[in-house]
Protein backbone atom coordinates (compact mmCIF):
# COMPACT_ATOMS: atom_id res chain seq x y z
CA UNK A 1 0.00 0.00 0.00
CA UNK A 2 1.38 3.36 -1.01
CA UNK A 3 1.01 6.31 1.31
CA UNK A 4 -0.08 9.66 -0.07
CA UNK A 5 3.40 11.01 0.71
CA UNK A 6 5.08 8.32 -1.39
CA UNK A 7 3.08 9.44 -4.43
CA UNK A 8 5.02 12.70 -4.46
CA UNK A 9 8.47 13.16 -5.96
CA UNK A 10 11.58 12.55 -3.88
CA UNK A 11 12.49 16.25 -3.68
CA UNK A 12 8.97 17.21 -2.62
CA UNK A 13 9.02 14.51 0.06
CA UNK A 14 12.35 15.87 1.33
CA UNK A 15 10.98 19.40 1.38
CA UNK A 16 7.89 18.38 3.33
CA UNK A 17 10.01 16.36 5.76
CA UNK A 18 12.25 19.38 6.33
CA UNK A 19 9.18 21.47 7.18
CA UNK A 20 7.97 18.70 9.51
CA UNK A 21 11.27 18.93 11.41
CA UNK A 22 11.16 22.74 11.48
CA UNK A 23 7.62 23.45 12.62
CA UNK A 24 8.21 27.20 12.94
CA UNK A 25 8.87 27.29 9.22
CA UNK A 26 11.72 27.76 6.75
CA UNK A 27 12.53 30.32 4.09
CA UNK A 28 13.37 29.56 0.47
CA UNK A 29 17.04 30.19 1.24
CA UNK A 30 16.99 27.81 4.21
CA UNK A 31 15.24 25.11 2.19
CA UNK A 32 17.69 25.58 -0.65
CA UNK A 33 20.59 25.07 1.75
CA UNK A 34 19.05 22.06 3.51
CA UNK A 35 18.07 20.28 0.29
CA UNK A 36 21.15 21.40 -1.67
CA UNK A 37 19.06 22.52 -4.63
CA UNK A 38 18.64 25.92 -6.27
CA UNK A 39 16.23 28.58 -5.07
CA UNK A 40 14.38 28.30 -8.38
CA UNK A 41 13.87 24.57 -7.82
CA UNK A 42 12.64 25.22 -4.28
CA UNK A 43 10.18 27.81 -5.57
CA UNK A 44 8.83 25.36 -8.17
CA UNK A 45 8.25 22.70 -5.54
CA UNK A 46 6.68 25.23 -3.17
CA UNK A 47 4.28 26.37 -5.88
CA UNK A 48 3.15 22.80 -6.57
CA UNK A 49 2.83 21.83 -2.92
CA UNK A 50 1.02 25.07 -2.14
CA UNK A 51 -1.54 24.49 -4.91
CA UNK A 52 -2.11 21.00 -3.48
CA UNK A 53 -2.87 22.50 -0.07
CA UNK A 54 0.11 20.93 1.72
CA UNK A 55 2.04 24.07 2.64
CA UNK A 56 1.30 27.66 3.55
CA UNK A 57 3.39 30.80 3.85
CA UNK A 58 3.46 33.98 5.87
CA UNK A 59 5.63 37.07 5.99
CA UNK A 60 8.56 36.85 8.37
CA UNK A 61 8.79 39.31 11.20
CA UNK A 62 10.94 42.17 10.03
CA UNK A 63 14.55 42.06 11.13
CA UNK A 64 15.45 45.40 9.64
CA UNK A 65 15.81 44.17 6.07
CA UNK A 66 13.33 43.29 3.37
CA UNK A 67 10.71 40.91 4.85
CA UNK A 68 10.75 37.41 3.38
CA UNK A 69 8.30 34.55 3.49
CA UNK A 70 8.43 31.56 5.76
CA UNK A 71 6.83 28.25 4.77
CA UNK A 72 5.11 25.76 7.07
CA UNK A 73 2.99 22.61 6.70
CA UNK A 74 -0.79 22.97 6.61
CA UNK A 75 -2.99 20.49 8.54
CA UNK A 76 -3.36 18.57 5.25
CA UNK A 77 0.41 18.55 4.90
CA UNK A 78 0.80 17.11 8.38
CA UNK A 79 -1.68 14.36 7.52
CA UNK A 80 0.65 13.16 4.73
CA UNK A 81 2.85 11.68 7.43
CA UNK A 82 1.24 8.45 8.52
CA UNK A 83 -0.23 8.41 11.97
CA UNK A 84 -1.64 5.45 13.85
CA UNK A 85 -5.20 6.06 14.93
CA UNK A 86 -6.09 2.37 15.41
CA UNK A 87 -5.55 2.46 19.19
CA UNK A 88 -8.01 5.34 19.62
CA UNK A 89 -10.45 3.71 17.19
CA UNK A 90 -10.36 0.47 19.21
CA UNK A 91 -11.10 2.39 22.40
CA UNK A 92 -14.04 4.12 20.73
CA UNK A 93 -15.44 0.84 19.42
CA UNK A 94 -15.02 -0.75 22.84
CA UNK A 95 -17.00 2.12 24.37
CA UNK A 96 -19.71 1.78 21.70
CA UNK A 97 -19.94 -1.97 22.38
CA UNK A 98 -20.50 -1.33 26.07
CA UNK A 99 -22.83 1.64 25.77
CA UNK A 100 -24.60 1.36 22.40
CA UNK A 101 -26.19 -1.33 20.31
CA UNK A 102 -25.54 -2.63 16.79
CA UNK A 103 -28.08 -0.25 15.28
CA UNK A 104 -26.39 2.77 16.86
CA UNK A 105 -23.01 1.60 15.51
CA UNK A 106 -24.50 1.28 12.01
CA UNK A 107 -25.93 4.79 12.21
CA UNK A 108 -22.64 6.17 13.53
CA UNK A 109 -20.54 4.62 10.73
CA UNK A 110 -23.03 5.67 8.05
CA UNK A 111 -22.98 9.26 9.27
CA UNK A 112 -19.18 9.26 9.48
CA UNK A 113 -18.96 8.12 5.86
CA UNK A 114 -21.37 10.88 4.85
CA UNK A 115 -19.32 13.51 6.68
CA UNK A 116 -16.09 12.26 5.09
CA UNK A 117 -17.66 12.60 1.65
CA UNK A 118 -19.08 16.07 2.33
CA UNK A 119 -15.59 17.39 2.97
CA UNK A 120 -14.26 16.03 -0.32
CA UNK A 121 -17.14 16.12 -2.79
CA UNK A 122 -16.13 19.59 -4.03
CA UNK A 123 -13.21 17.90 -5.78
CA UNK A 124 -15.61 15.86 -7.91
CA UNK A 125 -17.76 18.85 -8.84
CA UNK A 126 -14.75 20.28 -10.66
CA UNK A 127 -15.18 17.51 -13.24
CA UNK A 128 -18.02 17.13 -15.73
CA UNK A 129 -17.59 13.62 -17.16
CA UNK A 130 -18.42 10.48 -15.18
CA UNK A 131 -15.02 9.02 -16.05
CA UNK A 132 -13.17 12.01 -14.62
CA UNK A 133 -15.30 11.98 -11.47
CA UNK A 134 -14.51 8.30 -10.92
CA UNK A 135 -10.82 8.92 -11.47
CA UNK A 136 -10.88 11.74 -8.93
CA UNK A 137 -12.58 9.39 -6.46
CA UNK A 138 -9.75 6.89 -7.00
CA UNK A 139 -7.22 9.65 -6.34
CA UNK A 140 -9.00 10.57 -3.10
CA UNK A 141 -9.09 6.94 -1.98
CA UNK A 142 -5.37 6.62 -2.68
CA UNK A 143 -4.73 9.66 -0.48
CA UNK A 144 -6.77 7.99 2.27
CA UNK A 145 -4.58 4.88 2.09
CA UNK A 146 -6.53 2.63 -0.30
CA UNK A 147 -4.79 0.80 -3.15
CA UNK A 148 -7.58 0.91 -5.72
CA UNK A 149 -8.35 0.42 -9.40
CA UNK A 150 -11.47 1.11 -11.42
CA UNK A 151 -13.08 -1.14 -14.02
CA UNK A 152 -15.86 -0.44 -16.47
CA UNK A 153 -18.39 -3.26 -16.27
CA UNK A 154 -20.82 -2.00 -18.88
CA UNK A 155 -22.13 1.22 -20.37
CA UNK A 156 -24.03 1.90 -17.14
CA UNK A 157 -21.89 0.42 -14.40
CA UNK A 158 -18.36 0.61 -13.04
CA UNK A 159 -16.56 -1.10 -10.19
CA UNK A 160 -13.95 0.11 -7.75
CA UNK A 161 -11.64 -2.69 -6.62
CA UNK A 162 -9.55 -2.15 -3.49
CA UNK A 163 -6.56 -4.40 -2.93
CA UNK A 164 -6.51 -3.51 0.75
CA UNK A 165 -8.83 -2.58 3.58
CA UNK A 166 -7.59 0.42 5.56
CA UNK A 167 -9.79 -0.65 8.50
CA UNK A 168 -9.01 -4.37 8.23
CA UNK A 169 -8.07 -4.99 11.86
CA UNK A 170 -11.14 -3.13 13.09
CA UNK A 171 -13.44 -4.59 10.45
CA UNK A 172 -12.41 -8.14 11.38
CA UNK A 173 -13.73 -7.44 14.87
CA UNK A 174 -16.72 -5.40 13.71
CA UNK A 175 -17.84 -6.21 10.17
CA UNK A 176 -20.30 -3.32 10.39
CA UNK A 177 -17.26 -1.12 9.72
CA UNK A 178 -17.75 -1.78 6.00
CA UNK A 179 -20.75 0.57 6.17
CA UNK A 180 -18.29 3.44 6.51
CA UNK A 181 -16.78 2.68 3.08
CA UNK A 182 -20.17 2.16 1.48
CA UNK A 183 -21.62 5.38 2.89
CA UNK A 184 -18.49 7.32 1.94
CA UNK A 185 -18.62 6.19 -1.71
CA UNK A 186 -22.39 6.57 -1.92
CA UNK A 187 -22.30 10.22 -0.87
CA UNK A 188 -19.05 11.06 -2.67
CA UNK A 189 -20.22 9.69 -6.03
CA UNK A 190 -23.95 10.39 -5.54
CA UNK A 191 -24.55 6.81 -6.66
CA UNK A 192 -25.86 3.46 -5.48
CA UNK A 193 -23.07 1.26 -4.11
CA UNK A 194 -23.17 -2.53 -3.91
CA UNK A 195 -20.43 -4.18 -1.85
CA UNK A 196 -19.98 -7.34 -3.90
CA UNK A 197 -16.79 -8.72 -2.31
CA UNK A 198 -15.13 -8.03 1.03
CA UNK A 199 -11.63 -8.82 2.26
CA UNK A 200 -12.72 -9.38 5.87
CA UNK A 201 -15.41 -11.79 4.62
CA UNK A 202 -12.79 -14.03 3.00
CA UNK A 203 -12.70 -12.11 -0.27
CA UNK A 204 -9.51 -11.45 -2.17
CA UNK A 205 -10.48 -7.81 -2.75
CA UNK A 206 -13.06 -5.27 -1.66
CA UNK A 207 -15.31 -4.62 -4.68
CA UNK A 208 -17.77 -1.74 -4.87
CA UNK A 209 -20.17 -1.76 -7.82
CA UNK A 210 -21.32 1.74 -8.77
CA UNK A 211 -24.66 2.51 -10.40
CA UNK A 212 -25.90 6.06 -10.84
CA UNK A 213 -29.41 6.66 -9.47
CA UNK A 214 -30.87 7.59 -12.86
CA UNK A 215 -29.46 4.38 -14.34
CA UNK A 216 -30.98 2.20 -11.63
CA UNK A 217 -34.39 3.74 -12.12
CA UNK A 218 -34.47 5.44 -8.71
PDB file of C-alpha atoms in Angstrom:
ATOM      1  CA  UNK A   1       0.000   0.000   0.000  1.00  0.00           C
ATOM      2  CA  UNK A   2       1.380   3.359  -1.010  1.00  0.00           C
ATOM      3  CA  UNK A   3       1.006   6.307   1.310  1.00  0.00           C
ATOM      4  CA  UNK A   4      -0.075   9.657  -0.067  1.00  0.00           C
ATOM      5  CA  UNK A   5       3.404  11.009   0.714  1.00  0.00           C
ATOM      6  CA  UNK A   6       5.080   8.324  -1.390  1.00  0.00           C
ATOM      7  CA  UNK A   7       3.078   9.436  -4.427  1.00  0.00           C
ATOM      8  CA  UNK A   8       5.020  12.704  -4.455  1.00  0.00           C
ATOM      9  CA  UNK A   9       8.471  13.159  -5.956  1.00  0.00           C
ATOM     10  CA  UNK A  10      11.585  12.549  -3.885  1.00  0.00           C
ATOM     11  CA  UNK A  11      12.494  16.250  -3.684  1.00  0.00           C
ATOM     12  CA  UNK A  12       8.974  17.212  -2.615  1.00  0.00           C
ATOM     13  CA  UNK A  13       9.017  14.510   0.060  1.00  0.00           C
ATOM     14  CA  UNK A  14      12.347  15.867   1.331  1.00  0.00           C
ATOM     15  CA  UNK A  15      10.976  19.403   1.380  1.00  0.00           C
ATOM     16  CA  UNK A  16       7.895  18.381   3.332  1.00  0.00           C
ATOM     17  CA  UNK A  17      10.009  16.364   5.764  1.00  0.00           C
ATOM     18  CA  UNK A  18      12.254  19.384   6.329  1.00  0.00           C
ATOM     19  CA  UNK A  19       9.180  21.468   7.183  1.00  0.00           C
ATOM     20  CA  UNK A  20       7.967  18.703   9.509  1.00  0.00           C
ATOM     21  CA  UNK A  21      11.269  18.930  11.407  1.00  0.00           C
ATOM     22  CA  UNK A  22      11.158  22.745  11.477  1.00  0.00           C
ATOM     23  CA  UNK A  23       7.616  23.454  12.622  1.00  0.00           C
ATOM     24  CA  UNK A  24       8.212  27.199  12.937  1.00  0.00           C
ATOM     25  CA  UNK A  25       8.870  27.295   9.217  1.00  0.00           C
ATOM     26  CA  UNK A  26      11.721  27.757   6.746  1.00  0.00           C
ATOM     27  CA  UNK A  27      12.531  30.318   4.088  1.00  0.00           C
ATOM     28  CA  UNK A  28      13.370  29.562   0.469  1.00  0.00           C
ATOM     29  CA  UNK A  29      17.042  30.190   1.237  1.00  0.00           C
ATOM     30  CA  UNK A  30      16.992  27.809   4.207  1.00  0.00           C
ATOM     31  CA  UNK A  31      15.236  25.108   2.190  1.00  0.00           C
ATOM     32  CA  UNK A  32      17.693  25.577  -0.649  1.00  0.00           C
ATOM     33  CA  UNK A  33      20.592  25.069   1.749  1.00  0.00           C
ATOM     34  CA  UNK A  34      19.052  22.064   3.508  1.00  0.00           C
ATOM     35  CA  UNK A  35      18.073  20.285   0.293  1.00  0.00           C
ATOM     36  CA  UNK A  36      21.150  21.397  -1.671  1.00  0.00           C
ATOM     37  CA  UNK A  37      19.059  22.522  -4.632  1.00  0.00           C
ATOM     38  CA  UNK A  38      18.641  25.918  -6.271  1.00  0.00           C
ATOM     39  CA  UNK A  39      16.232  28.580  -5.069  1.00  0.00           C
ATOM     40  CA  UNK A  40      14.376  28.298  -8.379  1.00  0.00           C
ATOM     41  CA  UNK A  41      13.867  24.566  -7.825  1.00  0.00           C
ATOM     42  CA  UNK A  42      12.645  25.217  -4.277  1.00  0.00           C
ATOM     43  CA  UNK A  43      10.177  27.810  -5.566  1.00  0.00           C
ATOM     44  CA  UNK A  44       8.826  25.364  -8.169  1.00  0.00           C
ATOM     45  CA  UNK A  45       8.254  22.697  -5.536  1.00  0.00           C
ATOM     46  CA  UNK A  46       6.676  25.226  -3.165  1.00  0.00           C
ATOM     47  CA  UNK A  47       4.280  26.369  -5.877  1.00  0.00           C
ATOM     48  CA  UNK A  48       3.154  22.798  -6.571  1.00  0.00           C
ATOM     49  CA  UNK A  49       2.825  21.834  -2.917  1.00  0.00           C
ATOM     50  CA  UNK A  50       1.015  25.075  -2.144  1.00  0.00           C
ATOM     51  CA  UNK A  51      -1.539  24.495  -4.913  1.00  0.00           C
ATOM     52  CA  UNK A  52      -2.113  20.998  -3.484  1.00  0.00           C
ATOM     53  CA  UNK A  53      -2.865  22.505  -0.073  1.00  0.00           C
ATOM     54  CA  UNK A  54       0.110  20.925   1.718  1.00  0.00           C
ATOM     55  CA  UNK A  55       2.043  24.074   2.642  1.00  0.00           C
ATOM     56  CA  UNK A  56       1.296  27.660   3.555  1.00  0.00           C
ATOM     57  CA  UNK A  57       3.386  30.799   3.845  1.00  0.00           C
ATOM     58  CA  UNK A  58       3.460  33.981   5.871  1.00  0.00           C
ATOM     59  CA  UNK A  59       5.626  37.068   5.990  1.00  0.00           C
ATOM     60  CA  UNK A  60       8.561  36.855   8.367  1.00  0.00           C
ATOM     61  CA  UNK A  61       8.793  39.311  11.196  1.00  0.00           C
ATOM     62  CA  UNK A  62      10.937  42.172  10.025  1.00  0.00           C
ATOM     63  CA  UNK A  63      14.553  42.062  11.131  1.00  0.00           C
ATOM     64  CA  UNK A  64      15.455  45.399   9.641  1.00  0.00           C
ATOM     65  CA  UNK A  65      15.810  44.169   6.073  1.00  0.00           C
ATOM     66  CA  UNK A  66      13.327  43.291   3.375  1.00  0.00           C
ATOM     67  CA  UNK A  67      10.708  40.907   4.852  1.00  0.00           C
ATOM     68  CA  UNK A  68      10.748  37.414   3.382  1.00  0.00           C
ATOM     69  CA  UNK A  69       8.299  34.553   3.493  1.00  0.00           C
ATOM     70  CA  UNK A  70       8.431  31.559   5.764  1.00  0.00           C
ATOM     71  CA  UNK A  71       6.827  28.250   4.774  1.00  0.00           C
ATOM     72  CA  UNK A  72       5.108  25.756   7.067  1.00  0.00           C
ATOM     73  CA  UNK A  73       2.988  22.611   6.698  1.00  0.00           C
ATOM     74  CA  UNK A  74      -0.791  22.971   6.612  1.00  0.00           C
ATOM     75  CA  UNK A  75      -2.986  20.489   8.538  1.00  0.00           C
ATOM     76  CA  UNK A  76      -3.359  18.575   5.253  1.00  0.00           C
ATOM     77  CA  UNK A  77       0.409  18.551   4.902  1.00  0.00           C
ATOM     78  CA  UNK A  78       0.798  17.107   8.380  1.00  0.00           C
ATOM     79  CA  UNK A  79      -1.678  14.356   7.520  1.00  0.00           C
ATOM     80  CA  UNK A  80       0.647  13.164   4.726  1.00  0.00           C
ATOM     81  CA  UNK A  81       2.853  11.682   7.427  1.00  0.00           C
ATOM     82  CA  UNK A  82       1.236   8.449   8.521  1.00  0.00           C
ATOM     83  CA  UNK A  83      -0.232   8.413  11.970  1.00  0.00           C
ATOM     84  CA  UNK A  84      -1.637   5.455  13.845  1.00  0.00           C
ATOM     85  CA  UNK A  85      -5.203   6.061  14.930  1.00  0.00           C
ATOM     86  CA  UNK A  86      -6.087   2.369  15.412  1.00  0.00           C
ATOM     87  CA  UNK A  87      -5.551   2.463  19.186  1.00  0.00           C
ATOM     88  CA  UNK A  88      -8.008   5.340  19.621  1.00  0.00           C
ATOM     89  CA  UNK A  89     -10.453   3.705  17.189  1.00  0.00           C
ATOM     90  CA  UNK A  90     -10.360   0.474  19.209  1.00  0.00           C
ATOM     91  CA  UNK A  91     -11.101   2.388  22.403  1.00  0.00           C
ATOM     92  CA  UNK A  92     -14.042   4.123  20.732  1.00  0.00           C
ATOM     93  CA  UNK A  93     -15.441   0.843  19.419  1.00  0.00           C
ATOM     94  CA  UNK A  94     -15.023  -0.749  22.836  1.00  0.00           C
ATOM     95  CA  UNK A  95     -16.998   2.122  24.370  1.00  0.00           C
ATOM     96  CA  UNK A  96     -19.714   1.783  21.703  1.00  0.00           C
ATOM     97  CA  UNK A  97     -19.935  -1.970  22.377  1.00  0.00           C
ATOM     98  CA  UNK A  98     -20.497  -1.328  26.070  1.00  0.00           C
ATOM     99  CA  UNK A  99     -22.829   1.639  25.771  1.00  0.00           C
ATOM    100  CA  UNK A 100     -24.596   1.359  22.405  1.00  0.00           C
ATOM    101  CA  UNK A 101     -26.192  -1.332  20.307  1.00  0.00           C
ATOM    102  CA  UNK A 102     -25.537  -2.630  16.795  1.00  0.00           C
ATOM    103  CA  UNK A 103     -28.076  -0.254  15.278  1.00  0.00           C
ATOM    104  CA  UNK A 104     -26.392   2.770  16.862  1.00  0.00           C
ATOM    105  CA  UNK A 105     -23.011   1.597  15.507  1.00  0.00           C
ATOM    106  CA  UNK A 106     -24.500   1.280  12.008  1.00  0.00           C
ATOM    107  CA  UNK A 107     -25.926   4.794  12.214  1.00  0.00           C
ATOM    108  CA  UNK A 108     -22.642   6.167  13.532  1.00  0.00           C
ATOM    109  CA  UNK A 109     -20.543   4.616  10.733  1.00  0.00           C
ATOM    110  CA  UNK A 110     -23.026   5.668   8.051  1.00  0.00           C
ATOM    111  CA  UNK A 111     -22.976   9.260   9.268  1.00  0.00           C
ATOM    112  CA  UNK A 112     -19.176   9.258   9.484  1.00  0.00           C
ATOM    113  CA  UNK A 113     -18.962   8.123   5.864  1.00  0.00           C
ATOM    114  CA  UNK A 114     -21.365  10.875   4.850  1.00  0.00           C
ATOM    115  CA  UNK A 115     -19.322  13.505   6.683  1.00  0.00           C
ATOM    116  CA  UNK A 116     -16.086  12.258   5.091  1.00  0.00           C
ATOM    117  CA  UNK A 117     -17.659  12.597   1.648  1.00  0.00           C
ATOM    118  CA  UNK A 118     -19.080  16.071   2.332  1.00  0.00           C
ATOM    119  CA  UNK A 119     -15.589  17.392   2.971  1.00  0.00           C
ATOM    120  CA  UNK A 120     -14.262  16.033  -0.316  1.00  0.00           C
ATOM    121  CA  UNK A 121     -17.144  16.122  -2.794  1.00  0.00           C
ATOM    122  CA  UNK A 122     -16.128  19.592  -4.029  1.00  0.00           C
ATOM    123  CA  UNK A 123     -13.210  17.900  -5.784  1.00  0.00           C
ATOM    124  CA  UNK A 124     -15.610  15.862  -7.914  1.00  0.00           C
ATOM    125  CA  UNK A 125     -17.761  18.846  -8.844  1.00  0.00           C
ATOM    126  CA  UNK A 126     -14.754  20.284 -10.658  1.00  0.00           C
ATOM    127  CA  UNK A 127     -15.181  17.510 -13.244  1.00  0.00           C
ATOM    128  CA  UNK A 128     -18.017  17.129 -15.733  1.00  0.00           C
ATOM    129  CA  UNK A 129     -17.592  13.624 -17.158  1.00  0.00           C
ATOM    130  CA  UNK A 130     -18.418  10.485 -15.182  1.00  0.00           C
ATOM    131  CA  UNK A 131     -15.025   9.023 -16.050  1.00  0.00           C
ATOM    132  CA  UNK A 132     -13.167  12.013 -14.623  1.00  0.00           C
ATOM    133  CA  UNK A 133     -15.305  11.976 -11.468  1.00  0.00           C
ATOM    134  CA  UNK A 134     -14.512   8.300 -10.922  1.00  0.00           C
ATOM    135  CA  UNK A 135     -10.816   8.922 -11.473  1.00  0.00           C
ATOM    136  CA  UNK A 136     -10.881  11.745  -8.926  1.00  0.00           C
ATOM    137  CA  UNK A 137     -12.584   9.387  -6.460  1.00  0.00           C
ATOM    138  CA  UNK A 138      -9.752   6.887  -6.995  1.00  0.00           C
ATOM    139  CA  UNK A 139      -7.215   9.649  -6.335  1.00  0.00           C
ATOM    140  CA  UNK A 140      -8.998  10.568  -3.098  1.00  0.00           C
ATOM    141  CA  UNK A 141      -9.087   6.943  -1.975  1.00  0.00           C
ATOM    142  CA  UNK A 142      -5.368   6.625  -2.679  1.00  0.00           C
ATOM    143  CA  UNK A 143      -4.727   9.664  -0.478  1.00  0.00           C
ATOM    144  CA  UNK A 144      -6.765   7.986   2.272  1.00  0.00           C
ATOM    145  CA  UNK A 145      -4.582   4.879   2.088  1.00  0.00           C
ATOM    146  CA  UNK A 146      -6.528   2.632  -0.298  1.00  0.00           C
ATOM    147  CA  UNK A 147      -4.791   0.802  -3.146  1.00  0.00           C
ATOM    148  CA  UNK A 148      -7.585   0.914  -5.721  1.00  0.00           C
ATOM    149  CA  UNK A 149      -8.349   0.424  -9.399  1.00  0.00           C
ATOM    150  CA  UNK A 150     -11.472   1.114 -11.420  1.00  0.00           C
ATOM    151  CA  UNK A 151     -13.083  -1.140 -14.019  1.00  0.00           C
ATOM    152  CA  UNK A 152     -15.858  -0.442 -16.466  1.00  0.00           C
ATOM    153  CA  UNK A 153     -18.393  -3.265 -16.271  1.00  0.00           C
ATOM    154  CA  UNK A 154     -20.824  -2.000 -18.880  1.00  0.00           C
ATOM    155  CA  UNK A 155     -22.128   1.220 -20.367  1.00  0.00           C
ATOM    156  CA  UNK A 156     -24.029   1.900 -17.142  1.00  0.00           C
ATOM    157  CA  UNK A 157     -21.889   0.418 -14.397  1.00  0.00           C
ATOM    158  CA  UNK A 158     -18.360   0.611 -13.039  1.00  0.00           C
ATOM    159  CA  UNK A 159     -16.561  -1.104 -10.194  1.00  0.00           C
ATOM    160  CA  UNK A 160     -13.951   0.108  -7.748  1.00  0.00           C
ATOM    161  CA  UNK A 161     -11.640  -2.688  -6.624  1.00  0.00           C
ATOM    162  CA  UNK A 162      -9.555  -2.146  -3.492  1.00  0.00           C
ATOM    163  CA  UNK A 163      -6.559  -4.403  -2.931  1.00  0.00           C
ATOM    164  CA  UNK A 164      -6.508  -3.515   0.749  1.00  0.00           C
ATOM    165  CA  UNK A 165      -8.831  -2.579   3.578  1.00  0.00           C
ATOM    166  CA  UNK A 166      -7.588   0.420   5.556  1.00  0.00           C
ATOM    167  CA  UNK A 167      -9.791  -0.646   8.499  1.00  0.00           C
ATOM    168  CA  UNK A 168      -9.010  -4.371   8.230  1.00  0.00           C
ATOM    169  CA  UNK A 169      -8.072  -4.993  11.857  1.00  0.00           C
ATOM    170  CA  UNK A 170     -11.142  -3.128  13.090  1.00  0.00           C
ATOM    171  CA  UNK A 171     -13.442  -4.593  10.450  1.00  0.00           C
ATOM    172  CA  UNK A 172     -12.412  -8.136  11.380  1.00  0.00           C
ATOM    173  CA  UNK A 173     -13.734  -7.444  14.871  1.00  0.00           C
ATOM    174  CA  UNK A 174     -16.724  -5.395  13.709  1.00  0.00           C
ATOM    175  CA  UNK A 175     -17.844  -6.206  10.172  1.00  0.00           C
ATOM    176  CA  UNK A 176     -20.301  -3.321  10.386  1.00  0.00           C
ATOM    177  CA  UNK A 177     -17.255  -1.124   9.724  1.00  0.00           C
ATOM    178  CA  UNK A 178     -17.748  -1.776   5.996  1.00  0.00           C
ATOM    179  CA  UNK A 179     -20.755   0.567   6.173  1.00  0.00           C
ATOM    180  CA  UNK A 180     -18.285   3.444   6.514  1.00  0.00           C
ATOM    181  CA  UNK A 181     -16.777   2.678   3.085  1.00  0.00           C
ATOM    182  CA  UNK A 182     -20.172   2.160   1.482  1.00  0.00           C
ATOM    183  CA  UNK A 183     -21.621   5.382   2.894  1.00  0.00           C
ATOM    184  CA  UNK A 184     -18.493   7.322   1.935  1.00  0.00           C
ATOM    185  CA  UNK A 185     -18.615   6.187  -1.708  1.00  0.00           C
ATOM    186  CA  UNK A 186     -22.386   6.573  -1.919  1.00  0.00           C
ATOM    187  CA  UNK A 187     -22.298  10.220  -0.873  1.00  0.00           C
ATOM    188  CA  UNK A 188     -19.047  11.061  -2.667  1.00  0.00           C
ATOM    189  CA  UNK A 189     -20.224   9.687  -6.028  1.00  0.00           C
ATOM    190  CA  UNK A 190     -23.952  10.386  -5.544  1.00  0.00           C
ATOM    191  CA  UNK A 191     -24.545   6.811  -6.661  1.00  0.00           C
ATOM    192  CA  UNK A 192     -25.864   3.464  -5.477  1.00  0.00           C
ATOM    193  CA  UNK A 193     -23.075   1.264  -4.109  1.00  0.00           C
ATOM    194  CA  UNK A 194     -23.169  -2.530  -3.905  1.00  0.00           C
ATOM    195  CA  UNK A 195     -20.426  -4.177  -1.851  1.00  0.00           C
ATOM    196  CA  UNK A 196     -19.975  -7.343  -3.899  1.00  0.00           C
ATOM    197  CA  UNK A 197     -16.788  -8.715  -2.314  1.00  0.00           C
ATOM    198  CA  UNK A 198     -15.132  -8.026   1.030  1.00  0.00           C
ATOM    199  CA  UNK A 199     -11.626  -8.821   2.263  1.00  0.00           C
ATOM    200  CA  UNK A 200     -12.723  -9.380   5.869  1.00  0.00           C
ATOM    201  CA  UNK A 201     -15.411 -11.787   4.623  1.00  0.00           C
ATOM    202  CA  UNK A 202     -12.795 -14.026   2.997  1.00  0.00           C
ATOM    203  CA  UNK A 203     -12.705 -12.113  -0.273  1.00  0.00           C
ATOM    204  CA  UNK A 204      -9.506 -11.448  -2.171  1.00  0.00           C
ATOM    205  CA  UNK A 205     -10.485  -7.812  -2.747  1.00  0.00           C
ATOM    206  CA  UNK A 206     -13.059  -5.271  -1.664  1.00  0.00           C
ATOM    207  CA  UNK A 207     -15.311  -4.617  -4.675  1.00  0.00           C
ATOM    208  CA  UNK A 208     -17.769  -1.742  -4.867  1.00  0.00           C
ATOM    209  CA  UNK A 209     -20.173  -1.758  -7.818  1.00  0.00           C
ATOM    210  CA  UNK A 210     -21.322   1.738  -8.765  1.00  0.00           C
ATOM    211  CA  UNK A 211     -24.663   2.507 -10.404  1.00  0.00           C
ATOM    212  CA  UNK A 212     -25.896   6.064 -10.844  1.00  0.00           C
ATOM    213  CA  UNK A 213     -29.409   6.658  -9.471  1.00  0.00           C
ATOM    214  CA  UNK A 214     -30.866   7.593 -12.857  1.00  0.00           C
ATOM    215  CA  UNK A 215     -29.461   4.376 -14.342  1.00  0.00           C
ATOM    216  CA  UNK A 216     -30.977   2.198 -11.632  1.00  0.00           C
ATOM    217  CA  UNK A 217     -34.390   3.742 -12.118  1.00  0.00           C
ATOM    218  CA  UNK A 218     -34.468   5.443  -8.705  1.00  0.00           C
TER     219      UNK A 218
END
